[in-house]
Tab-separated table of C-alpha atoms in Angstrom:
chain	number	residue	atom	x	y	z
A	1	MET	CA	-89.390	-149.110	-39.335
A	2	SER	CA	-86.573	-146.845	-40.474
A	3	GLY	CA	-87.791	-143.567	-41.939
A	4	ALA	CA	-91.302	-143.961	-40.514
A	5	VAL	CA	-92.994	-140.763	-39.387
A	6	ALA	CA	-93.842	-140.828	-35.694
A	7	ARG	CA	-97.520	-140.441	-34.925
A	8	PRO	CA	-98.506	-137.254	-33.092
A	9	LEU	CA	-98.254	-137.246	-29.330
A	10	ARG	CA	-101.780	-137.322	-27.894
A	11	LEU	CA	-101.855	-134.432	-25.432
A	12	GLY	CA	-104.280	-133.348	-22.736
A	13	ALA	CA	-104.276	-129.854	-21.242
A	14	LEU	CA	-104.659	-129.479	-17.486
A	15	GLY	CA	-105.558	-125.856	-16.814
A	16	THR	CA	-107.275	-123.053	-18.689
A	17	SER	CA	-104.710	-120.334	-18.133
A	18	SER	CA	-104.051	-117.236	-20.175
A	19	ILE	CA	-100.773	-118.575	-21.523
A	20	ALA	CA	-102.480	-121.805	-22.551
A	21	ARG	CA	-105.187	-119.895	-24.427
A	22	ARG	CA	-102.933	-117.276	-26.019
A	23	ARG	CA	-99.818	-119.249	-26.837
A	24	THR	CA	-99.381	-122.920	-26.002
A	25	LEU	CA	-102.639	-124.460	-27.174
A	26	PRO	CA	-102.837	-122.553	-30.481
A	27	ARG	CA	-99.313	-123.762	-31.241
A	28	ALA	CA	-100.123	-127.304	-30.102
A	29	VAL	CA	-103.097	-127.430	-32.469
A	30	ALA	CA	-100.886	-126.273	-35.343
A	31	ALA	CA	-97.931	-128.555	-34.567
A	32	PRO	CA	-97.876	-131.821	-36.548
A	33	GLU	CA	-95.968	-133.502	-33.710
A	34	VAL	CA	-98.876	-133.061	-31.268
A	35	GLU	CA	-102.598	-133.859	-31.257
A	36	LEU	CA	-104.629	-131.997	-28.647
A	37	VAL	CA	-107.155	-134.542	-27.358
A	38	ALA	CA	-108.861	-132.911	-24.386
A	39	VAL	CA	-108.763	-130.027	-21.959
A	40	ALA	CA	-109.857	-129.671	-18.332
A	41	GLY	CA	-109.766	-126.859	-15.802
A	42	ARG	CA	-111.072	-125.862	-12.423
A	43	SER	CA	-114.154	-124.469	-14.221
A	44	ALA	CA	-116.139	-126.831	-16.441
A	45	ARG	CA	-117.634	-123.842	-18.268
A	46	LYS	CA	-114.213	-122.437	-19.122
A	47	ALA	CA	-112.965	-125.864	-20.177
A	48	ALA	CA	-115.920	-126.173	-22.551
A	49	ALA	CA	-115.074	-122.806	-24.087
A	50	PHE	CA	-111.456	-123.890	-24.578
A	51	ALA	CA	-112.584	-127.160	-26.142
A	52	GLU	CA	-114.766	-125.320	-28.628
A	53	GLN	CA	-111.961	-122.908	-29.500
A	54	PHE	CA	-109.327	-125.597	-30.008
A	55	GLY	CA	-111.446	-128.408	-31.433
A	56	CYS	CA	-110.952	-131.013	-28.709
A	57	ALA	CA	-112.961	-132.693	-25.957
A	58	ALA	CA	-113.714	-131.081	-22.596
A	59	GLU	CA	-113.552	-132.986	-19.341
A	60	ALA	CA	-115.585	-132.103	-16.270
A	61	ASP	CA	-112.513	-131.851	-14.046
A	62	LEU	CA	-108.753	-132.341	-13.990
A	63	ALA	CA	-108.891	-135.845	-12.534
A	64	SER	CA	-111.213	-137.059	-15.284
A	65	LEU	CA	-108.722	-136.028	-17.954
A	66	LEU	CA	-105.998	-138.125	-16.317
A	67	GLU	CA	-108.279	-141.163	-16.587
A	68	ARG	CA	-108.536	-140.927	-20.384
A	69	PRO	CA	-106.660	-143.827	-22.028
A	70	ASP	CA	-106.197	-141.810	-25.230
A	71	VAL	CA	-104.100	-139.139	-23.450
A	72	GLU	CA	-100.395	-140.010	-23.461
A	73	ALA	CA	-99.040	-136.769	-22.023
A	74	VAL	CA	-100.338	-133.646	-20.331
A	75	TYR	CA	-99.491	-129.964	-20.495
A	76	ILE	CA	-100.046	-128.364	-17.080
A	77	SER	CA	-100.790	-124.641	-16.752
A	78	THR	CA	-102.579	-124.506	-13.415
A	79	PRO	CA	-101.470	-121.842	-10.903
A	80	THR	CA	-97.867	-122.453	-9.857
A	81	ALA	CA	-98.817	-123.598	-6.356
A	82	LEU	CA	-100.731	-126.505	-7.934
A	83	HIS	CA	-98.012	-127.632	-10.359
A	84	ARG	CA	-96.509	-130.197	-7.983
A	85	THR	CA	-99.893	-131.724	-7.084
A	86	TRP	CA	-101.107	-132.221	-10.639
A	87	ALA	CA	-97.747	-133.143	-12.127
A	88	ALA	CA	-97.393	-135.870	-9.492
A	89	ARG	CA	-100.922	-137.138	-10.139
A	90	ALA	CA	-100.241	-137.186	-13.883
A	91	LEU	CA	-96.987	-139.104	-13.472
A	92	ARG	CA	-98.664	-141.620	-11.183
A	93	ALA	CA	-101.360	-142.031	-13.859
A	94	GLY	CA	-98.636	-142.940	-16.363
A	95	LYS	CA	-98.673	-139.663	-18.302
A	96	HIS	CA	-95.631	-137.786	-19.546
A	97	VAL	CA	-95.626	-134.185	-18.313
A	98	LEU	CA	-94.838	-130.781	-19.805
A	99	VAL	CA	-95.441	-128.303	-16.991
A	100	GLU	CA	-95.414	-124.534	-17.163
A	101	LYS	CA	-92.433	-122.963	-15.510
A	102	PRO	CA	-91.575	-123.104	-12.731
A	103	VAL	CA	-92.107	-126.776	-11.980
A	104	GLY	CA	-93.040	-125.943	-8.376
A	105	VAL	CA	-92.603	-123.311	-5.709
A	106	ASN	CA	-89.297	-124.634	-4.337
A	107	ALA	CA	-86.525	-127.144	-4.932
A	108	HIS	CA	-88.141	-129.767	-2.689
A	109	GLU	CA	-91.130	-129.935	-5.021
A	110	ALA	CA	-88.891	-130.038	-8.093
A	111	ARG	CA	-86.757	-132.824	-6.655
A	112	GLU	CA	-89.821	-134.838	-5.672
A	113	LEU	CA	-91.230	-134.654	-9.211
A	114	ALA	CA	-87.866	-135.391	-10.829
A	115	ASP	CA	-87.491	-138.513	-8.695
A	116	LEU	CA	-91.027	-139.632	-9.487
A	117	ALA	CA	-90.525	-139.189	-13.243
A	118	ARG	CA	-87.282	-141.161	-13.094
A	119	GLU	CA	-88.870	-143.962	-11.092
A	120	ARG	CA	-91.842	-144.194	-13.482
A	121	GLY	CA	-89.742	-143.938	-16.643
A	122	LEU	CA	-91.645	-140.867	-17.859
A	123	VAL	CA	-90.576	-137.609	-19.471
A	124	LEU	CA	-90.917	-134.521	-17.278
A	125	ARG	CA	-90.056	-131.120	-18.699
A	126	GLU	CA	-90.694	-127.477	-17.888
A	127	ASN	CA	-92.165	-125.235	-20.568
A	128	PHE	CA	-89.161	-122.899	-20.668
A	129	MET	CA	-89.634	-122.002	-24.315
A	130	PHE	CA	-86.537	-119.818	-24.617
A	131	LEU	CA	-84.229	-122.781	-23.991
A	132	HIS	CA	-85.299	-124.072	-27.411
A	133	HIS	CA	-84.308	-120.985	-29.393
A	134	PRO	CA	-81.049	-121.382	-31.356
A	135	GLN	CA	-79.868	-117.829	-30.622
A	136	HIS	CA	-78.566	-118.972	-27.229
A	137	ALA	CA	-76.462	-121.753	-28.731
A	138	PHE	CA	-75.045	-119.155	-31.126
A	139	ALA	CA	-74.151	-116.890	-28.196
A	140	ALA	CA	-72.534	-119.774	-26.329
A	141	ASP	CA	-70.504	-120.676	-29.426
A	142	LEU	CA	-69.117	-117.119	-29.636
A	143	VAL	CA	-67.980	-117.424	-26.016
A	144	ARG	CA	-66.363	-120.816	-26.658
A	145	GLN	CA	-64.591	-119.446	-29.747
A	146	GLY	CA	-62.970	-116.773	-27.591
A	147	ARG	CA	-64.655	-113.852	-29.332
A	148	LEU	CA	-65.266	-112.145	-25.976
A	149	GLY	CA	-61.868	-112.950	-24.508
A	150	ARG	CA	-61.952	-114.061	-20.895
A	151	LEU	CA	-65.564	-113.958	-19.680
A	152	SER	CA	-66.072	-112.116	-16.388
A	153	THR	CA	-69.626	-110.777	-16.228
A	154	MET	CA	-73.194	-111.499	-17.264
A	155	HIS	CA	-76.193	-109.200	-16.945
A	156	ALA	CA	-79.682	-110.619	-17.519
A	157	ALA	CA	-83.120	-109.083	-17.055
A	158	PHE	CA	-86.733	-110.042	-17.530
A	159	CYS	CA	-89.068	-107.290	-16.400
A	160	ILE	CA	-92.661	-106.410	-17.255
A	161	PRO	CA	-95.062	-103.565	-16.393
A	162	PRO	CA	-97.482	-103.871	-13.455
A	163	LEU	CA	-100.226	-106.448	-13.910
A	164	PRO	CA	-103.997	-106.019	-13.473
A	165	ALA	CA	-104.865	-105.987	-9.776
A	166	ASP	CA	-106.724	-109.314	-9.973
A	167	ASP	CA	-103.947	-111.166	-11.837
A	168	ILE	CA	-103.218	-114.519	-10.192
A	169	ARG	CA	-99.515	-113.694	-10.174
A	170	TYR	CA	-100.302	-111.284	-7.330
A	171	ALA	CA	-101.755	-114.122	-5.216
A	172	PRO	CA	-99.175	-115.340	-2.646
A	173	ASP	CA	-101.076	-118.550	-1.894
A	174	MET	CA	-101.113	-119.496	-5.602
A	175	GLY	CA	-97.357	-119.261	-6.078
A	176	GLY	CA	-97.378	-115.651	-7.201
A	177	GLY	CA	-94.548	-113.157	-7.116
A	178	ALA	CA	-91.976	-111.814	-9.540
A	179	LEU	CA	-89.219	-114.276	-8.641
A	180	LEU	CA	-91.271	-117.354	-9.549
A	181	ASP	CA	-92.904	-115.767	-12.590
A	182	VAL	CA	-90.168	-113.782	-14.349
A	183	GLY	CA	-87.076	-114.164	-12.145
A	184	VAL	CA	-86.685	-117.792	-13.123
A	185	TYR	CA	-85.862	-116.747	-16.708
A	186	PRO	CA	-82.603	-114.850	-16.101
A	187	LEU	CA	-81.654	-117.420	-13.469
A	188	ARG	CA	-82.108	-120.212	-16.008
A	189	ALA	CA	-80.224	-118.206	-18.642
A	190	ALA	CA	-77.281	-117.956	-16.246
A	191	GLN	CA	-77.398	-121.730	-15.790
A	192	LEU	CA	-77.505	-122.250	-19.542
A	193	LEU	CA	-74.583	-119.975	-20.354
A	194	LEU	CA	-72.383	-120.237	-17.258
A	195	GLY	CA	-72.887	-123.894	-16.415
A	196	ARG	CA	-73.456	-125.827	-13.226
A	197	GLY	CA	-72.468	-124.889	-9.694
A	198	LEU	CA	-73.778	-121.333	-9.545
A	199	GLN	CA	-73.965	-119.773	-6.092
A	200	VAL	CA	-76.029	-116.800	-4.900
A	201	ALA	CA	-73.768	-114.133	-3.380
A	202	GLY	CA	-76.576	-111.716	-2.538
A	203	ALA	CA	-80.102	-110.640	-3.406
A	204	VAL	CA	-82.713	-107.964	-2.791
A	205	LEU	CA	-86.484	-108.304	-3.111
A	206	ARG	CA	-88.984	-105.429	-3.133
A	207	THR	CA	-92.040	-106.780	-1.319
A	208	ARG	CA	-95.619	-105.770	-0.593
A	209	PRO	CA	-96.844	-105.663	2.997
A	210	ASP	CA	-98.189	-109.210	2.563
A	211	GLY	CA	-94.707	-110.444	1.593
A	212	LEU	CA	-95.280	-110.921	-2.143
A	213	ASP	CA	-92.185	-109.937	-4.107
A	214	LEU	CA	-92.778	-107.351	-6.839
A	215	SER	CA	-89.228	-107.191	-8.176
A	216	GLY	CA	-85.672	-107.998	-7.281
A	217	GLN	CA	-82.061	-108.485	-8.170
A	218	ALA	CA	-79.569	-111.231	-7.421
A	219	LEU	CA	-75.822	-111.584	-7.772
A	220	LEU	CA	-74.612	-115.041	-8.780
A	221	VAL	CA	-71.092	-116.381	-9.107
A	222	SER	CA	-69.937	-119.342	-11.176
A	223	PRO	CA	-67.241	-121.815	-10.062
A	224	SER	CA	-64.811	-120.063	-12.437
A	225	GLY	CA	-65.560	-116.661	-10.896
A	226	VAL	CA	-67.887	-115.198	-13.528
A	227	LEU	CA	-70.377	-112.800	-11.928
A	228	ALA	CA	-74.002	-112.718	-13.056
A	229	ASN	CA	-76.381	-109.927	-12.118
A	230	VAL	CA	-80.021	-110.806	-12.713
A	231	THR	CA	-82.935	-108.368	-12.545
A	232	PHE	CA	-86.639	-109.214	-12.616
A	233	GLY	CA	-89.956	-107.699	-11.706
A	234	PHE	CA	-93.491	-106.482	-12.245
A	235	GLU	CA	-92.552	-102.796	-11.880
A	236	HIS	CA	-90.751	-101.922	-15.098
A	237	ALA	CA	-90.987	-101.042	-18.732
A	238	TYR	CA	-90.623	-104.304	-20.664
A	239	ALA	CA	-87.140	-105.802	-20.919
A	240	SER	CA	-86.051	-109.288	-21.972
A	241	THR	CA	-82.308	-109.258	-22.474
A	242	TYR	CA	-78.872	-110.414	-21.443
A	243	SER	CA	-75.280	-109.451	-22.119
A	244	LEU	CA	-72.013	-111.312	-21.711
A	245	TRP	CA	-68.796	-109.340	-21.019
A	246	GLY	CA	-65.279	-110.479	-21.520
A	247	ASP	CA	-61.984	-108.604	-21.449
A	248	THR	CA	-62.044	-107.987	-25.214
A	249	ALA	CA	-65.723	-107.721	-26.158
A	250	ARG	CA	-69.329	-107.606	-24.977
A	251	LEU	CA	-72.193	-109.567	-26.542
A	252	SER	CA	-75.789	-108.307	-26.221
A	253	VAL	CA	-78.939	-110.355	-26.836
A	254	THR	CA	-82.298	-108.578	-26.964
A	255	ARG	CA	-85.701	-110.300	-27.019
A	256	ALA	CA	-83.865	-113.054	-25.208
A	257	PHE	CA	-86.821	-114.816	-23.599
A	258	THR	CA	-89.964	-114.061	-25.625
A	259	PRO	CA	-89.085	-113.471	-29.290
A	260	PRO	CA	-92.104	-113.843	-31.612
A	261	PRO	CA	-91.830	-116.693	-34.141
A	262	ALA	CA	-91.152	-114.293	-37.041
A	263	HIS	CA	-88.541	-112.275	-35.155
A	264	GLN	CA	-84.999	-112.399	-36.538
A	265	PRO	CA	-82.621	-112.016	-33.602
A	266	VAL	CA	-79.767	-109.544	-33.932
A	267	LEU	CA	-76.858	-110.275	-31.591
A	268	VAL	CA	-74.431	-107.383	-31.165
A	269	LEU	CA	-70.741	-107.964	-30.462
A	270	GLU	CA	-68.979	-104.780	-29.287
A	271	GLU	CA	-65.212	-104.483	-29.209
A	272	GLN	CA	-63.227	-101.375	-28.319
A	273	ASP	CA	-63.153	-100.006	-31.868
A	274	HIS	CA	-65.457	-102.379	-33.729
A	275	GLU	CA	-69.070	-103.540	-33.669
A	276	GLU	CA	-70.352	-106.668	-35.360
A	277	ARG	CA	-74.020	-107.614	-35.792
A	278	PHE	CA	-75.192	-111.176	-36.312
A	279	THR	CA	-78.676	-111.469	-37.823
A	280	LEU	CA	-80.002	-114.963	-37.215
A	281	PRO	CA	-82.909	-116.812	-38.825
A	282	ALA	CA	-86.302	-116.547	-37.170
A	283	ALA	CA	-87.234	-119.504	-34.964
A	284	ASP	CA	-90.439	-120.624	-33.273
A	285	GLN	CA	-89.218	-121.546	-29.808
A	286	LEU	CA	-92.614	-122.770	-28.619
A	287	HIS	CA	-92.979	-125.129	-31.555
A	288	ASN	CA	-89.441	-126.357	-30.940
A	289	CYS	CA	-90.287	-126.957	-27.279
A	290	LEU	CA	-93.405	-128.971	-28.121
A	291	ALA	CA	-91.661	-130.910	-30.890
A	292	GLU	CA	-88.702	-131.791	-28.675
A	293	PHE	CA	-91.015	-132.883	-25.864
A	294	ALA	CA	-92.892	-135.161	-28.272
A	295	ALA	CA	-89.620	-136.510	-29.655
A	296	ALA	CA	-88.344	-137.270	-26.157
A	297	VAL	CA	-91.487	-139.286	-25.454
A	298	ARG	CA	-91.249	-141.138	-28.768
A	299	ARG	CA	-87.574	-141.996	-28.214
A	300	ASP	CA	-88.659	-143.827	-25.060
A	301	GLU	CA	-85.487	-142.716	-23.320
A	302	ALA	CA	-86.902	-141.235	-20.122
A	303	GLY	CA	-84.165	-143.011	-18.203
A	304	GLY	CA	-81.409	-141.831	-20.513
A	305	ALA	CA	-78.725	-139.205	-20.080
A	306	GLU	CA	-80.607	-136.413	-21.876
A	307	GLU	CA	-83.671	-136.603	-19.663
A	308	ALA	CA	-81.521	-137.036	-16.545
A	309	GLY	CA	-79.726	-133.820	-17.492
A	310	SER	CA	-83.025	-132.043	-18.064
A	311	ARG	CA	-84.306	-133.090	-14.642
A	312	ARG	CA	-81.021	-132.082	-13.011
A	313	ALA	CA	-81.148	-128.613	-14.564
A	314	MET	CA	-84.765	-128.228	-13.474
A	315	VAL	CA	-83.901	-128.984	-9.850
A	316	ALA	CA	-80.793	-126.786	-9.957
A	317	GLY	CA	-82.915	-123.892	-11.187
A	318	MET	CA	-85.213	-124.195	-8.211
A	319	ASP	CA	-82.196	-124.510	-5.900
A	320	LEU	CA	-81.199	-121.037	-7.115
A	321	VAL	CA	-84.715	-119.732	-6.426
A	322	ASP	CA	-84.506	-121.087	-2.885
A	323	LEU	CA	-81.097	-119.490	-2.361
A	324	VAL	CA	-82.342	-116.112	-3.600
A	325	ASN	CA	-85.252	-116.335	-1.174
A	326	LYS	CA	-82.931	-117.386	1.647
A	327	VAL	CA	-80.328	-114.612	1.358
A	328	ALA	CA	-82.475	-111.756	0.054
A	329	VAL	CA	-82.765	-108.460	1.874
A	330	ARG	CA	-86.471	-107.652	1.709
A	331	VAL	CA	-87.382	-104.018	1.141
A	332	PRO	CA	-91.050	-103.255	1.872
A	333	VAL	CA	-92.736	-100.989	-0.671
A	334	GLY	CA	-96.157	-99.427	-0.845
A	335	ASP	CA	-96.266	-98.702	2.899
A	336	GLY	CA	-95.030	-95.108	2.905
A	337	ARG	CA	-91.334	-96.011	2.991
A	338	GLU	CA	-90.568	-93.972	-0.130
A	339	GLU	CA	-92.104	-90.875	1.438
A	340	ARG	CA	-90.107	-91.358	4.674
A	341	ASP	CA	-86.881	-91.839	2.743
A	342	ARG	CA	-87.436	-88.593	0.859
A	343	HIS	CA	-87.643	-86.653	4.125
A	344	THR	CA	-84.821	-88.473	5.950
A	345	GLY	CA	-82.248	-88.502	3.182
A	346	GLY	CA	-82.557	-92.237	2.654
A	347	GLU	CA	-81.597	-93.288	6.200
A	348	TRP	CA	-83.585	-96.174	7.568
A	349	ALA	CA	-83.185	-98.921	10.124
A	350	PRO	CA	-81.944	-102.385	9.133
A	351	LEU	CA	-84.638	-104.948	8.482
A	352	PRO	CA	-85.173	-107.588	11.162
A	353	GLY	CA	-82.456	-110.205	11.017
A	354	ARG	CA	-80.082	-108.006	9.042
A	355	ASP	CA	-77.086	-106.401	10.715
A	356	VAL	CA	-75.938	-104.477	7.608
A	357	PRO	CA	-78.162	-101.647	6.326
A	358	PRO	CA	-78.606	-101.196	2.582
A	359	CYS	CA	-76.029	-98.947	0.919
A	360	THR	CA	-76.981	-95.392	0.007
A	361	THR	CA	-75.530	-93.318	-2.784
A	362	THR	CA	-74.690	-89.647	-2.978
């Protein structure tokens, strides 16, 4: 009936992660578009504690939640290495899926899930909250209006301080590492603002002796020749920002990826002899993400152009991750290399498989 209010999307939570407890589930409980029905995790005790906190049922295990007929969709926040497994099981059980980013550990997993969602006629989305904040559309509009002149360069960074030693993001077998955890944000921002067809021209990853990447940088290039430098890592003071440079102005966006709901973004446009500040309304990007996921399910257009575009962007994002991993020069850290460099003036042998040593500066 026209004008009818859609009933809330009945949601189950697969995983008892920190981000689920701190951010997603509190917002899901508060959102009128969603009804949290049940939660399950790898620990029944932890699931029970979540259920008590959020006022829903607790299931003994993840598989039991997928069997509930009153769950229409699931939010998945298991460790990254398990995203593909449980997203596939949920889709095969007829559930729509909102999965924490990234959707998997590589493009093969992303493509497999995208194909499965398309075949089953179900909505599959990543929980990239920042994509649902209107400040990025505002930035893109300034570029389209020509306020920056001819765009040539983008810089984007998402970096955080070191994590507790037992944090699961330090576990290689669980899909840990800076690229998959924080690197995917500036990569996705480049996709959003520069469009399709990005290529990786080069990359560097700082890695532990066990191969886990702690930080890195990548240089991307768009089909029109715009260069994008992305920085990410677990070894920095906090930064969540990007800038867009043209031949007449530069636009800077701070708190690009994790602005609090009450935060009013201030975008700064710098010209040679003029600076303009745009103060935008506050926006709750997580609520927007949940509401748009619920709306996509209610529209029953999983096979439509919008969801096809969402799946395509998801796979393209993981293609970029794979390319960064493929071309990256890996620089071991934490094994005494810094001390050797200090005594040798920075001269060191090329890494295996690399015939060009890293550049040094004077």
